[in-house]
Tab-separated table of C-alpha atoms in Angstrom:
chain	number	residue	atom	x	y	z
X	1	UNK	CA	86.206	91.401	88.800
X	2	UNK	CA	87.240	93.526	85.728
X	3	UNK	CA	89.108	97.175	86.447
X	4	UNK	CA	87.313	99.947	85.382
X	5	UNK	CA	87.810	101.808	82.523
X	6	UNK	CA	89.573	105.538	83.265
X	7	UNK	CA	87.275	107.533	80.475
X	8	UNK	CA	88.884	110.618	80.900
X	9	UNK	CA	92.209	112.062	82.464
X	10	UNK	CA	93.580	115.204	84.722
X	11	UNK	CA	94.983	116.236	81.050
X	12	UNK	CA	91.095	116.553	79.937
X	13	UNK	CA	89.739	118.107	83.084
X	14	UNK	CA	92.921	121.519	83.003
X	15	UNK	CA	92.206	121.375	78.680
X	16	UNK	CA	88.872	121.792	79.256
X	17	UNK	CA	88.608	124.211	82.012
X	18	UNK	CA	92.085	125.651	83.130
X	19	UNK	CA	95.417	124.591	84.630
X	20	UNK	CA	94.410	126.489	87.821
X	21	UNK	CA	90.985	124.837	88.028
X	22	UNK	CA	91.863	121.854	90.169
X	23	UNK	CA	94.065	123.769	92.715
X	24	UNK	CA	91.369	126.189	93.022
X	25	UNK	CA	88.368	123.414	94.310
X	26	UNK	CA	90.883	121.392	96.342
X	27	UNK	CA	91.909	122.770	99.819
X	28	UNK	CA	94.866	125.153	100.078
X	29	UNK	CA	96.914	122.678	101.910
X	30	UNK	CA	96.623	120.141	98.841
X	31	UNK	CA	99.929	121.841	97.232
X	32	UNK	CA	101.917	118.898	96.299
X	33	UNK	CA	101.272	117.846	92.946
X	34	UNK	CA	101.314	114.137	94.284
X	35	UNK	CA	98.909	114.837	96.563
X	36	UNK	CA	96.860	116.679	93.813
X	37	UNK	CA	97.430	113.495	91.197
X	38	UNK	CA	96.508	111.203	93.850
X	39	UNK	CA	93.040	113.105	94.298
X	40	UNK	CA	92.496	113.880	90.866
X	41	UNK	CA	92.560	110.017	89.960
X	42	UNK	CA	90.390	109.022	92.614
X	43	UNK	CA	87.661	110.909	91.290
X	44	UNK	CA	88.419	110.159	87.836
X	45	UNK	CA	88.037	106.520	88.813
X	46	UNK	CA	85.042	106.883	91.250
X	47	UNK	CA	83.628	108.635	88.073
X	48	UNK	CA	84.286	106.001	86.047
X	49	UNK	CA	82.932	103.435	87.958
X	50	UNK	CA	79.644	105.860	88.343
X	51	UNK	CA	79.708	105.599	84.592
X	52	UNK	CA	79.877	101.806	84.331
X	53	UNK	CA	76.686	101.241	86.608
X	54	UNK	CA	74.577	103.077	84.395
X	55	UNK	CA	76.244	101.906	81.000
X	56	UNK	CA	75.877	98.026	82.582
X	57	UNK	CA	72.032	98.665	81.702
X	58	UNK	CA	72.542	98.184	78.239
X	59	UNK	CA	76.428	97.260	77.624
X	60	UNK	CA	78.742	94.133	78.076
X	61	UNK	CA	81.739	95.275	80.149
X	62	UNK	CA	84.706	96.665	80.235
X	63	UNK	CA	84.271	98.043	76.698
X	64	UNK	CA	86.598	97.283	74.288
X	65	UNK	CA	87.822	100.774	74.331
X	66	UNK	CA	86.350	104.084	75.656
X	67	UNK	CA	84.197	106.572	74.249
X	68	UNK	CA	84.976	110.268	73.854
X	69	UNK	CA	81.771	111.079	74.416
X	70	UNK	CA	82.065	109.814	77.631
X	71	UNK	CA	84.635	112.282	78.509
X	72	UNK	CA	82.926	114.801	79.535
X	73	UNK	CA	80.781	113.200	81.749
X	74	UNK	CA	83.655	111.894	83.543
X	75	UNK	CA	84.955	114.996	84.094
X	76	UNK	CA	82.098	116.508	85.317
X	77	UNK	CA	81.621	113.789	87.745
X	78	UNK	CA	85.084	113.982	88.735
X	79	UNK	CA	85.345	117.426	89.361
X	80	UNK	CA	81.671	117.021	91.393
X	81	UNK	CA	83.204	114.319	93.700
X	82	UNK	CA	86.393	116.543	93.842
X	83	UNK	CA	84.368	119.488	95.104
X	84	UNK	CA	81.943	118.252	97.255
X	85	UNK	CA	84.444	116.085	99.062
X	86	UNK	CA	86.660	119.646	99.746
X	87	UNK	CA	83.602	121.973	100.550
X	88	UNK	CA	84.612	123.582	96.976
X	89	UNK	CA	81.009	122.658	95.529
X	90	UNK	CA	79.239	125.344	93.436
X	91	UNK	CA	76.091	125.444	91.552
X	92	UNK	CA	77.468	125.675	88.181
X	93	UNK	CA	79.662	121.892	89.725
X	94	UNK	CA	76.432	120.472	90.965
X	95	UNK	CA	74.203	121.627	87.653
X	96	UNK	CA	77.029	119.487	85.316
X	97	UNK	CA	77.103	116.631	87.675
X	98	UNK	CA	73.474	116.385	86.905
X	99	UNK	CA	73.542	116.961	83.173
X	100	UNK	CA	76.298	114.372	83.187
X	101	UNK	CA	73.643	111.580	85.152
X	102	UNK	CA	71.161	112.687	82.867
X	103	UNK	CA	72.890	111.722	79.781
X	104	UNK	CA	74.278	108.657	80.984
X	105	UNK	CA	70.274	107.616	82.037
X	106	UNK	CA	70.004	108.717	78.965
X	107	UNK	CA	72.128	105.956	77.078
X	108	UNK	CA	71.160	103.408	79.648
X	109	UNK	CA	67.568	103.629	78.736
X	110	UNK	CA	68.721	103.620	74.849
X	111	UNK	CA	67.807	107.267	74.131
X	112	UNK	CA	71.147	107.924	73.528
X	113	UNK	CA	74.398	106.028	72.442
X	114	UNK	CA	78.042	105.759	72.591
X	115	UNK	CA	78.347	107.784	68.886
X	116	UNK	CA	80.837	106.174	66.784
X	117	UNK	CA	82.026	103.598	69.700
X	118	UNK	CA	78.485	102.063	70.095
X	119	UNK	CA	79.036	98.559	70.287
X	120	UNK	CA	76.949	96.131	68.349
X	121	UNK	CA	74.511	94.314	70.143
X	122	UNK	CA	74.982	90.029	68.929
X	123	UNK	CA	71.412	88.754	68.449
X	124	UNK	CA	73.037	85.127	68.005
X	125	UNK	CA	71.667	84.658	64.975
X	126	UNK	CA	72.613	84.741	61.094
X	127	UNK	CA	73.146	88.014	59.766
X	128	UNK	CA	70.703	86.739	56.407
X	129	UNK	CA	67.394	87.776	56.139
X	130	UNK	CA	66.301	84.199	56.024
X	131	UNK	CA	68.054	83.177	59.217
X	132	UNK	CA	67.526	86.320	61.045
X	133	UNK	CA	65.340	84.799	63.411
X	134	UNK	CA	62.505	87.237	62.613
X	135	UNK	CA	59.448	85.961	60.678
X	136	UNK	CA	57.648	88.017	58.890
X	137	UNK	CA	54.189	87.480	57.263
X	138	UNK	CA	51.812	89.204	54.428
X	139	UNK	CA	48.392	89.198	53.372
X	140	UNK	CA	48.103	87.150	49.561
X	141	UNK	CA	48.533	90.118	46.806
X	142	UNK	CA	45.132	91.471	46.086
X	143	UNK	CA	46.019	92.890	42.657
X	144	UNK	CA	48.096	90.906	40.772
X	145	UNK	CA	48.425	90.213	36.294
X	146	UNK	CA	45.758	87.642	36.732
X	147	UNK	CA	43.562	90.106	38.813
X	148	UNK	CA	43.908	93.197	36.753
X	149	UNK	CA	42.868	91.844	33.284
């Protein structure tokens, strides 16, 4: 089995909402900042994994390298799994958890992609438009020099 693929870090989560944020959903007793790192990558990697079940839908993996756009959904997933796990869930926590799931359906059902990371899907075949292994067919030219005269 492959390891997962960490698409975001603690870094991310305190730039994108606050050094105080992740003290303030764990419990009051989580002080040490081992204990805090310990937690924090957990979540990030139960978050990643989340990630990888809906982007095995539609991508080979591990990917060859990870996203951006896929850092905010790890965070948000990260900090839901963080909160509900301490009894620190809110609504605002819960309504990005789901935004997050929604985008990643999103990109599993090929609504959406990776951005600039998308990876390219091999058909197997030649890249030529002779041996791209689609056919095409047309109707014989109705109007033509011959046909015009």
């Amino acid at each position: 089995m492959s390891e997962t693929m960490i698409y975001a870090s603690k870094a991310d989560i305190e730039a994108l909402y606050g050094p105080d944020f992740l003290t303030d959903i764990l419990p009051g007793e989580m002080t040490e900042p081992a204990d805090i790192d310990a937690a924090v990558a957990n979540a990030l990697s139960a978050a990643s994994e989340e990630i990888d079940e809906y982007l095995s839908a539609r991508y080979r993996l591990p990917l060859k390298s990870a996203p951006s756009n896929l850092r905010r959904p790890a965070i948000d997933i990260a900090v839901y799994v963080l909160a509900n796990r301490h009894s620190s869930l809110t609504e605002d926590i819960r309504q990005r958890y789901e935004d997050a799931t929604a985008r990643l359906k999103r990109i599993a059902d090929g609504k959406s992609g990776l951005g600039t990371s998308e990876p390219r899907i091999d058909g197997g075949g030649s890249t030529t438009a002779t041996g791209s292994g689609a056919d095409f067919t047309a109707e014989p030219r109705r109007f033509t020099r011959d046909t015009m005269r």
